[in-house]
Amino acid sequence: MEQQDLSKVDEIIDKYESNSESLIQILLDVQNEYRWLSRPILSQVCERLDIPMTHAYHIATFYKHFSLLPQGRHPISVCLGTACHVRGATRLLDRVVQAIGIEPGQTTPDEKFTLNTVNCLGCCALGPALVVDGEYRSNLNAKELADIVASAD
Amino acid sequence: MSTEEREKQNSSERQTRRAVSDRRVEGVTQPIAPAVEAARQVELTINGQAVEAWEGMTLLQAAQSVGISIPTLCHHKELSTYGACRLCSVEVIRGRRSRIVASCIYPVEDGIEVLTESEKVAKHRKIILELIQARWPWVDKELLEKYGAQPGRFEEKTDFCILCGLCVRYCTEVKKANCLGFVGRGAERQIVIYPERAIEMCPTCEGGNMGCRSVCPTGTMPNEFAHTGPRFGKKLPLAYPVKSYSEDNVREVLHTVGDWRMPWVRSQTMPGK
Ligand code: SF4
Ligand code: SF4
Ligand code: FES
Ligand code: FES
């Protein structure tokens, strides 16, 4: 992986005046900026706040909200809920896996996509449904999926 | 102020100071220093006995100062308090209100009545002991019998760690080595070691005797950390479990801390790279 630009981390920490009591808020802001908390990012945070790594990982692994694994720029969630299931969710999932080349729970090496499955998106009438970049889509075919892949940056 | 007056004032100051330091040695089971020399006195009763303490002391310290012992687990007088195990629970009564508090963190208050062995306390301790027992079967027999704790009420997890955090605090606060830490939450919570630091700090820790071992109440801390296991070759994992080295658990730890350089984690997050 190429060297990450950590200047935004510094900016955020400056905003909180390097106050280690704001650790959680700082991590939230940093994650918003970088999508996930990589080891170099956390090292930088620790160094600037003068706290041990053990403490940063304690906090970062305690709250579900924090992601310590790479997250893609375009999250895709495929619904495997009952309604979608009977309408062919597994076939939809297969098509997605084909299109982006990763299994659920994985992120593409270029950090474009992260694929996950969920248990009901609350739009069962659209089933089989998925959400990509926050947009609800119904029963996408291979062509539509290929378009999504091609147009994603 | 005349010389005489000043002398008088000085001597009365000296006296107060002596009174304070005398009290420190009077029949106490551990040295108790009031937070500030002139800390305010607080009067309370413990098991019916009138006790004088200073503001800033904990109930546990106050009890110990008059020779009343309270069982503790996650408490260590040289480390910061953590209040995790709740074994030190006592009943605090003020007026008609009664509640259970952790004596190792609860500060003394004027006029409260503290019961260290009431029925309510005993019930509480019994459950706590049963919970601890599910993780570590060798809890002190006398304690178990005293409170009638029975094994098998809670699901067992035999990694022999009760998550008291003493090892973490010892390494952080006394050794300032920062090799150990908690990761995860809830049932997945565990203690891990950070090999990169550990390789540097542990071999010389207390002349090779691993300070954290001496504070682990379960006595099951390994006598060396398995973090350099051959399965990683030269590459050190970011974090490694301290007590349970099953492949599943190692995988879980690596996943939790997001060490995606490790092949197991990578294959689950990034394909074929
Ligand atoms: S042996 Fe290592 S982990 Fe344990 S207290 Fe010493 S430096 Fe910390
Ligand atoms: S390893 Fe021992 S000292 Fe550390 S948290 Fe577990 S039981 Fe406590
Ligand atoms: S089951 Fe898929 S949206 Fe409800
Ligand atoms: S000894 Fe007080 S909570 Fe553990």
Coordinates of C-alpha atoms and ligand atoms in Angstrom, one line a residue:
Chain A
M1 CA 0.0 0.0 0.0
E2 CA 1.3 3.4 -0.8
Q3 CA 2.3 5.9 1.9
Q4 CA -0.8 7.5 3.3
D5 CA -0.9 11.3 3.5
L6 CA -1.3 12.0 7.2
S7 CA -1.6 15.8 7.0
K8 CA -5.3 15.7 7.6
V9 CA -4.6 13.8 10.9
D10 CA -2.4 16.6 12.0
E11 CA -5.0 19.2 11.1
I12 CA -7.7 17.4 13.1
I13 CA -5.4 17.0 16.1
D14 CA -4.5 20.7 15.9
K15 CA -8.2 21.5 16.0
Y16 CA -8.5 19.7 19.3
E17 CA -5.3 21.3 20.5
S18 CA -3.6 18.0 20.9
N19 CA -5.8 17.2 23.9
S20 CA -5.6 13.5 24.6
E21 CA -9.0 13.7 26.5
S22 CA -10.6 14.3 23.1
L23 CA -9.3 11.0 21.8
I24 CA -12.7 9.5 20.9
Q25 CA -13.8 12.7 19.1
I26 CA -10.4 12.9 17.2
L27 CA -10.7 9.2 16.1
L28 CA -14.3 9.9 14.9
D29 CA -13.1 12.9 12.9
V30 CA -10.1 11.0 11.5
Q31 CA -12.2 8.1 10.5
N32 CA -14.7 10.4 8.7
E33 CA -11.8 11.7 6.8
Y34 CA -9.9 8.4 6.0
R35 CA -12.9 5.9 6.3
W36 CA -10.8 3.6 8.4
L37 CA -8.1 3.7 11.0
S38 CA -4.9 2.3 9.6
R39 CA -1.9 1.6 11.8
P40 CA 0.1 4.6 10.5
I41 CA -2.9 6.8 11.3
L42 CA -3.2 5.5 14.8
S43 CA 0.6 5.8 15.3
Q44 CA 0.4 9.4 14.3
V45 CA -2.5 10.1 16.6
C46 CA -0.6 8.5 19.5
E47 CA 2.6 10.3 18.8
R48 CA 0.8 13.7 18.6
L49 CA -1.3 13.1 21.7
D50 CA 1.5 11.4 23.6
I51 CA -0.5 8.4 24.5
P52 CA 0.5 4.7 24.1
M53 CA -0.7 2.6 21.2
T54 CA -2.2 0.2 23.7
H55 CA -4.6 2.9 24.7
A56 CA -5.6 3.9 21.2
Y57 CA -6.3 0.3 20.3
H58 CA -8.3 -0.2 23.5
I59 CA -10.6 2.6 22.4
A60 CA -10.6 1.9 18.7
T61 CA -11.6 -1.7 19.2
F62 CA -14.2 -1.0 21.9
Y63 CA -16.5 1.1 19.8
K64 CA -18.2 -0.8 16.9
H65 CA -18.2 2.4 14.9
F66 CA -14.5 2.4 14.3
S67 CA -13.1 0.3 11.5
L68 CA -9.6 -1.0 11.7
L69 CA -9.7 -2.8 8.4
P70 CA -9.7 -1.1 5.0
Q71 CA -13.0 0.3 3.9
G72 CA -13.7 1.1 0.2
R73 CA -14.8 4.4 -1.1
H74 CA -18.1 2.8 -2.3
P75 CA -19.7 0.6 0.3
I76 CA -22.1 -2.0 -1.2
S77 CA -24.7 -3.8 1.1
V78 CA -26.6 -6.6 -0.4
C79 CA -29.8 -7.6 1.4
L80 CA -30.2 -11.2 2.3
G81 CA -33.4 -10.7 4.3
T82 CA -36.3 -13.1 4.0
A83 CA -38.2 -11.0 1.4
C84 CA -35.2 -10.4 -0.7
H85 CA -34.1 -14.0 -0.3
V86 CA -37.3 -15.4 -1.8
R87 CA -36.9 -12.9 -4.7
G88 CA -33.4 -14.1 -5.6
A89 CA -31.0 -12.3 -3.3
T90 CA -28.4 -15.0 -3.5
R91 CA -28.3 -14.7 -7.3
L92 CA -28.0 -10.9 -7.0
L93 CA -25.1 -11.4 -4.5
D94 CA -23.4 -13.8 -7.0
R95 CA -23.6 -11.2 -9.7
V96 CA -22.1 -8.5 -7.4
V97 CA -19.3 -10.9 -6.4
Q98 CA -18.7 -11.5 -10.1
A99 CA -18.7 -7.8 -11.0
I100 CA -16.3 -6.6 -8.3
G101 CA -14.3 -9.7 -7.6
I102 CA -14.6 -9.9 -3.8
E103 CA -16.6 -11.8 -1.2
P104 CA -18.8 -10.3 1.4
G105 CA -16.7 -8.7 4.2
Q106 CA -13.9 -7.9 1.8
T107 CA -12.5 -4.7 0.4
T108 CA -11.0 -4.4 -3.1
P109 CA -7.2 -3.9 -3.1
D110 CA -7.7 -0.4 -4.7
E111 CA -10.1 0.4 -1.8
K112 CA -12.9 1.2 -4.3
F113 CA -15.5 -1.2 -3.0
T114 CA -16.4 -2.9 0.3
L115 CA -19.0 -5.6 0.1
N116 CA -21.3 -6.5 3.0
T117 CA -24.5 -8.4 3.4
V118 CA -27.3 -7.2 5.6
N119 CA -30.6 -8.6 6.9
C120 CA -33.2 -6.2 5.6
L121 CA -32.8 -2.8 4.2
G122 CA -36.3 -1.8 5.0
C123 CA -37.4 -1.6 1.4
C124 CA -38.6 -5.2 0.9
A125 CA -40.8 -4.2 -2.0
L126 CA -37.7 -3.4 -4.1
G127 CA -36.2 -6.9 -3.4
P128 CA -33.8 -8.3 -4.2
A129 CA -32.3 -5.0 -3.1
L130 CA -28.9 -3.5 -2.5
V131 CA -27.5 -0.2 -1.4
V132 CA -24.5 1.3 -3.1
D133 CA -23.2 4.7 -2.0
G134 CA -26.4 5.2 0.0
E135 CA -28.6 4.6 -3.1
Y136 CA -31.2 1.9 -3.0
R137 CA -31.3 -0.2 -6.1
S138 CA -33.6 -3.0 -7.1
N139 CA -32.6 -6.3 -8.8
L140 CA -29.6 -5.0 -10.7
N141 CA -28.5 -7.2 -13.7
A142 CA -25.0 -7.9 -14.7
K143 CA -24.9 -5.0 -17.2
E144 CA -26.1 -2.4 -14.6
L145 CA -23.5 -3.7 -12.1
A146 CA -20.8 -3.4 -14.7
D147 CA -21.8 0.2 -15.2
I148 CA -21.6 0.9 -11.5
V149 CA -18.1 -0.6 -11.4
A150 CA -17.0 1.4 -14.5
S151 CA -18.3 4.7 -13.2
A152 CA -16.9 4.5 -9.7
D153 CA -13.7 6.4 -9.1
Chain B
M1 CA 3.4 38.8 65.0
S2 CA 5.7 38.4 68.0
T3 CA 8.3 35.7 68.1
E4 CA 6.3 34.0 70.8
E5 CA 3.2 34.0 68.8
R6 CA 5.0 32.7 65.8
E7 CA 6.6 30.0 67.8
K8 CA 3.2 29.0 69.2
Q9 CA 1.7 28.8 65.7
N10 CA 4.6 26.8 64.4
S11 CA 4.3 24.4 67.2
S12 CA 0.6 23.9 66.8
E13 CA 1.2 23.3 63.1
R14 CA 3.8 20.7 64.0
Q15 CA 1.4 19.1 66.3
T16 CA -1.3 18.7 63.7
R17 CA 1.2 17.3 61.3
R18 CA 2.4 14.8 63.9
A19 CA -1.2 13.8 64.7
V20 CA -1.7 13.1 61.0
S21 CA 1.4 11.1 60.6
D22 CA 1.0 9.2 63.8
R23 CA -2.4 8.1 62.6
R24 CA -0.7 6.7 59.6
V25 CA 1.1 4.0 61.5
E26 CA -1.6 3.3 64.1
G27 CA -2.7 -0.3 63.5
V28 CA -3.2 0.0 59.8
T29 CA -2.7 -2.8 57.4
Q30 CA -1.3 -0.7 54.7
P31 CA 0.1 2.8 54.7
I32 CA -2.6 5.3 54.2
A33 CA -1.6 8.8 53.4
P34 CA -4.3 11.4 53.4
A35 CA -4.4 13.1 50.0
V36 CA -3.5 16.4 51.5
E37 CA -2.0 16.8 54.9
A38 CA -4.7 19.0 56.1
A39 CA -7.5 16.9 54.5
R40 CA -10.9 17.3 56.1
Q41 CA -11.8 14.6 58.5
V42 CA -14.8 12.4 57.8
E43 CA -16.7 10.3 60.2
L44 CA -18.6 7.2 59.3
T45 CA -19.4 3.8 60.7
I46 CA -18.2 0.5 59.3
N47 CA -20.0 -2.6 60.6
G48 CA -21.3 -0.5 63.5
Q49 CA -17.8 0.7 64.4
A50 CA -17.1 4.5 64.3
V51 CA -14.3 5.2 61.9
E52 CA -12.4 8.5 61.3
A53 CA -11.1 8.9 57.9
W54 CA -10.0 11.7 55.6
E55 CA -11.8 13.1 52.6
G56 CA -10.4 11.5 49.5
M57 CA -10.0 8.1 51.1
T58 CA -11.9 5.1 49.7
L59 CA -14.2 3.0 51.8
L60 CA -11.7 0.1 51.3
Q61 CA -8.9 2.2 52.7
A62 CA -11.1 3.3 55.6
A63 CA -12.1 -0.2 56.4
Q64 CA -8.5 -1.5 56.2
S65 CA -7.3 1.3 58.5
V66 CA -9.4 -0.2 61.3
G67 CA -8.4 -3.8 60.4
I68 CA -11.6 -4.7 58.6
S69 CA -10.8 -6.7 55.5
I70 CA -12.8 -6.7 52.3
P71 CA -12.1 -9.2 49.5
T72 CA -10.7 -7.5 46.4
L73 CA -9.5 -8.7 43.1
C74 CA -8.8 -5.9 40.6
H75 CA -7.4 -3.6 43.3
H76 CA -3.7 -3.1 43.9
K77 CA -2.5 -0.4 46.2
E78 CA 0.2 0.8 43.9
L79 CA -1.9 1.0 40.8
S80 CA -4.8 3.2 39.8
T81 CA -8.2 2.0 40.8
Y82 CA -10.3 0.4 38.1
G83 CA -13.4 -0.9 39.8
A84 CA -14.0 -3.7 37.4
C85 CA -14.4 -6.9 39.4
R86 CA -16.9 -5.7 42.0
L87 CA -15.8 -8.3 44.5
C88 CA -15.2 -5.5 47.0
S89 CA -18.8 -4.5 46.9
V90 CA -20.2 -3.2 50.2
E91 CA -23.6 -1.8 51.3
V92 CA -23.7 1.9 52.0
I93 CA -26.7 3.2 54.0
R94 CA -27.6 6.8 54.2
G95 CA -30.8 7.5 56.0
R96 CA -33.3 5.1 54.5
R97 CA -31.4 4.6 51.3
S98 CA -29.2 1.6 50.8
R99 CA -27.0 0.7 47.9
I100 CA -24.2 -1.5 46.8
V101 CA -21.0 0.2 45.8
A102 CA -17.5 -0.9 44.9
S103 CA -15.5 0.0 48.0
C104 CA -12.2 0.3 46.2
I105 CA -13.4 3.4 44.3
Y106 CA -16.2 4.8 46.5
P107 CA -15.0 7.8 48.5
V108 CA -15.8 8.1 52.3
E109 CA -18.6 10.4 53.2
D110 CA -19.7 11.9 56.4
G111 CA -22.4 10.1 58.3
I112 CA -22.8 7.0 56.1
E113 CA -23.1 3.6 57.5
V114 CA -21.1 0.9 55.7
L115 CA -21.8 -2.8 56.0
T116 CA -19.1 -5.1 54.6
E117 CA -20.8 -8.4 55.2
S118 CA -24.6 -7.8 55.1
E119 CA -26.9 -10.2 53.5
K120 CA -27.2 -8.0 50.4
V121 CA -23.5 -7.9 50.1
A122 CA -23.2 -11.6 50.4
K123 CA -25.7 -12.2 47.7
H124 CA -23.8 -9.9 45.4
R125 CA -20.4 -11.4 46.1
K126 CA -21.8 -14.9 45.5
I127 CA -22.8 -14.0 41.9
I128 CA -19.6 -12.2 41.3
L129 CA -17.6 -15.2 42.5
E130 CA -19.6 -17.5 40.3
L131 CA -18.9 -15.3 37.3
I132 CA -15.2 -15.2 38.1
Q133 CA -15.2 -18.9 38.6
A134 CA -16.5 -19.5 35.1
R135 CA -13.3 -18.0 33.8
W136 CA -10.9 -19.2 36.3
P137 CA -11.8 -22.3 38.3
W138 CA -9.2 -22.0 41.0
V139 CA -10.7 -19.2 43.0
D140 CA -9.9 -19.2 46.7
K141 CA -11.9 -22.1 48.2
E142 CA -12.5 -20.3 51.4
L143 CA -14.1 -17.4 49.6
L144 CA -16.3 -19.7 47.5
E145 CA -17.5 -21.5 50.6
K146 CA -18.0 -18.4 52.6
Y147 CA -20.5 -17.1 50.1
G148 CA -21.8 -20.4 48.9
A149 CA -20.8 -19.9 45.3
Q150 CA -21.5 -22.8 43.0
P151 CA -19.7 -23.7 39.8
G152 CA -21.5 -24.1 36.5
R153 CA -24.1 -21.3 36.8
F154 CA -22.4 -19.3 34.0
E155 CA -21.0 -20.4 30.7
E156 CA -17.4 -21.3 31.1
K157 CA -14.6 -19.7 29.2
T158 CA -11.3 -21.2 30.2
D159 CA -8.8 -18.7 29.1
F160 CA -8.1 -18.2 32.8
C161 CA -8.2 -14.4 32.5
I162 CA -10.7 -12.5 34.6
L163 CA -10.0 -9.2 32.8
C164 CA -9.1 -7.5 36.0
G165 CA -6.6 -5.4 34.1
L166 CA -3.9 -5.5 36.8
C167 CA -1.3 -6.7 34.3
V168 CA -2.2 -3.8 31.9
R169 CA -2.0 -1.2 34.7
Y170 CA 1.2 -2.7 36.1
C171 CA 2.9 -2.6 32.7
T172 CA 1.6 0.9 31.9
E173 CA 1.9 2.6 35.3
V174 CA 4.8 1.0 37.1
K175 CA 6.9 -0.2 34.2
K176 CA 5.8 2.5 31.8
A177 CA 6.4 -0.1 29.1
N178 CA 3.0 -0.1 27.4
C179 CA 3.2 -3.7 26.1
L180 CA -0.2 -4.9 27.3
G181 CA -3.7 -3.7 26.6
F182 CA -7.4 -4.6 26.3
V183 CA -9.0 -5.1 22.9
G184 CA -12.6 -5.7 21.9
R185 CA -15.7 -5.4 24.0
G186 CA -18.2 -7.6 25.7
A187 CA -17.6 -11.3 25.5
E188 CA -14.8 -10.7 23.0
R189 CA -12.8 -8.5 25.3
Q190 CA -9.4 -9.8 26.0
I191 CA -5.8 -8.9 27.0
V192 CA -3.3 -8.7 24.3
I193 CA 0.4 -8.0 24.1
Y194 CA 2.0 -5.8 21.5
P195 CA 5.1 -7.8 20.4
E196 CA 7.1 -4.9 19.0
R197 CA 7.2 -3.2 22.4
A198 CA 7.4 -6.5 24.3
I199 CA 10.5 -7.7 22.5
E200 CA 12.2 -4.6 23.6
M201 CA 10.9 -4.3 27.1
C202 CA 10.0 -7.7 28.6
P203 CA 13.4 -9.5 28.6
T204 CA 14.8 -7.0 31.1
C205 CA 11.6 -6.4 33.0
E206 CA 12.3 -7.1 36.7
G207 CA 15.5 -8.9 35.9
G208 CA 13.7 -11.3 33.5
N209 CA 10.9 -12.0 36.0
M210 CA 8.1 -10.3 34.1
G211 CA 6.5 -7.9 36.5
C212 CA 3.0 -8.4 35.1
R213 CA 3.1 -12.1 36.2
S214 CA 3.5 -11.1 39.8
V215 CA 0.3 -9.1 39.8
C216 CA -2.0 -11.5 37.9
P217 CA -4.3 -12.9 40.5
T218 CA -5.0 -16.0 38.6
G219 CA -1.4 -17.1 38.5
T220 CA -1.8 -18.3 35.0
M221 CA 0.2 -15.7 33.1
P222 CA 2.6 -17.5 30.7
N223 CA 6.2 -17.2 31.7
E224 CA 7.1 -16.0 28.3
F225 CA 4.9 -14.6 25.7
A226 CA 4.3 -16.7 22.6
H227 CA 4.1 -13.8 20.3
T228 CA 7.1 -14.6 18.3
G229 CA 5.6 -17.9 17.3
P230 CA 7.2 -19.4 14.2
R231 CA 3.9 -19.1 12.3
F232 CA 4.6 -15.5 11.6
G233 CA 8.2 -15.9 10.4
K234 CA 10.1 -12.7 10.9
K235 CA 7.0 -10.5 10.7
L236 CA 5.6 -9.5 14.1
P237 CA 1.9 -9.4 14.5
L238 CA 0.6 -6.1 15.8
A239 CA -1.0 -7.7 18.8
Y240 CA -1.1 -11.2 20.2
P241 CA -3.4 -12.9 22.8
V242 CA -1.8 -13.2 26.2
K243 CA -3.5 -16.3 27.3
S244 CA -5.4 -18.2 24.6
Y245 CA -3.3 -19.1 21.6
S246 CA -5.8 -21.2 19.7
E247 CA -5.6 -20.5 16.0
D248 CA -9.2 -19.1 16.1
N249 CA -8.3 -16.7 18.9
V250 CA -5.1 -15.5 17.3
R251 CA -7.1 -14.8 14.2
E252 CA -9.7 -13.0 16.1
V253 CA -7.2 -10.7 17.7
L254 CA -5.5 -9.9 14.4
H255 CA -8.8 -9.2 13.0
T256 CA -9.9 -7.0 15.9
V257 CA -6.8 -4.8 15.7
G258 CA -7.0 -4.9 11.9
D259 CA -3.5 -6.2 11.2
W260 CA -4.3 -6.7 7.6
R261 CA -0.7 -7.4 6.7
M262 CA -1.2 -10.8 8.2
P263 CA -2.1 -13.4 5.6
W264 CA -5.2 -14.6 7.5
V265 CA -6.6 -11.2 7.8
R266 CA -5.7 -10.1 4.3
S267 CA -7.4 -13.1 2.7
Q268 CA -10.5 -12.0 4.5
T269 CA -10.3 -8.4 3.5
M270 CA -8.5 -8.2 0.3
P271 CA -8.5 -10.9 -2.4
G272 CA -5.5 -12.4 -3.9
K273 CA -3.1 -9.6 -3.1
Ligands
SF4_1 S1 7.1 -8.4 31.3 FE1 6.7 -7.0 29.6 S2 4.4 -6.9 29.5 FE2 4.9 -7.7 31.6 S3 5.1 -5.8 32.8 FE3 7.1 -6.3 32.1 S4 7.3 -5.0 30.3 FE4 5.1 -5.2 30.7
SF4_2 S1 -4.0 -11.7 32.5 FE1 -4.2 -11.8 34.8 S2 -3.7 -9.7 35.5 FE2 -4.1 -9.6 33.3 S3 -6.3 -9.1 33.2 FE3 -6.1 -11.3 33.0 S4 -6.4 -12.1 35.1 FE4 -5.9 -9.9 35.3
FES3 S1 -35.7 -8.2 3.2 FE1 -34.5 -7.1 1.8 S2 -35.1 -5.1 2.2 FE2 -36.3 -6.2 3.6
FES4 S1 -11.5 -4.7 43.9 FE1 -13.0 -3.2 43.8 S2 -13.9 -3.5 41.9 FE2 -12.3 -5.0 42.0

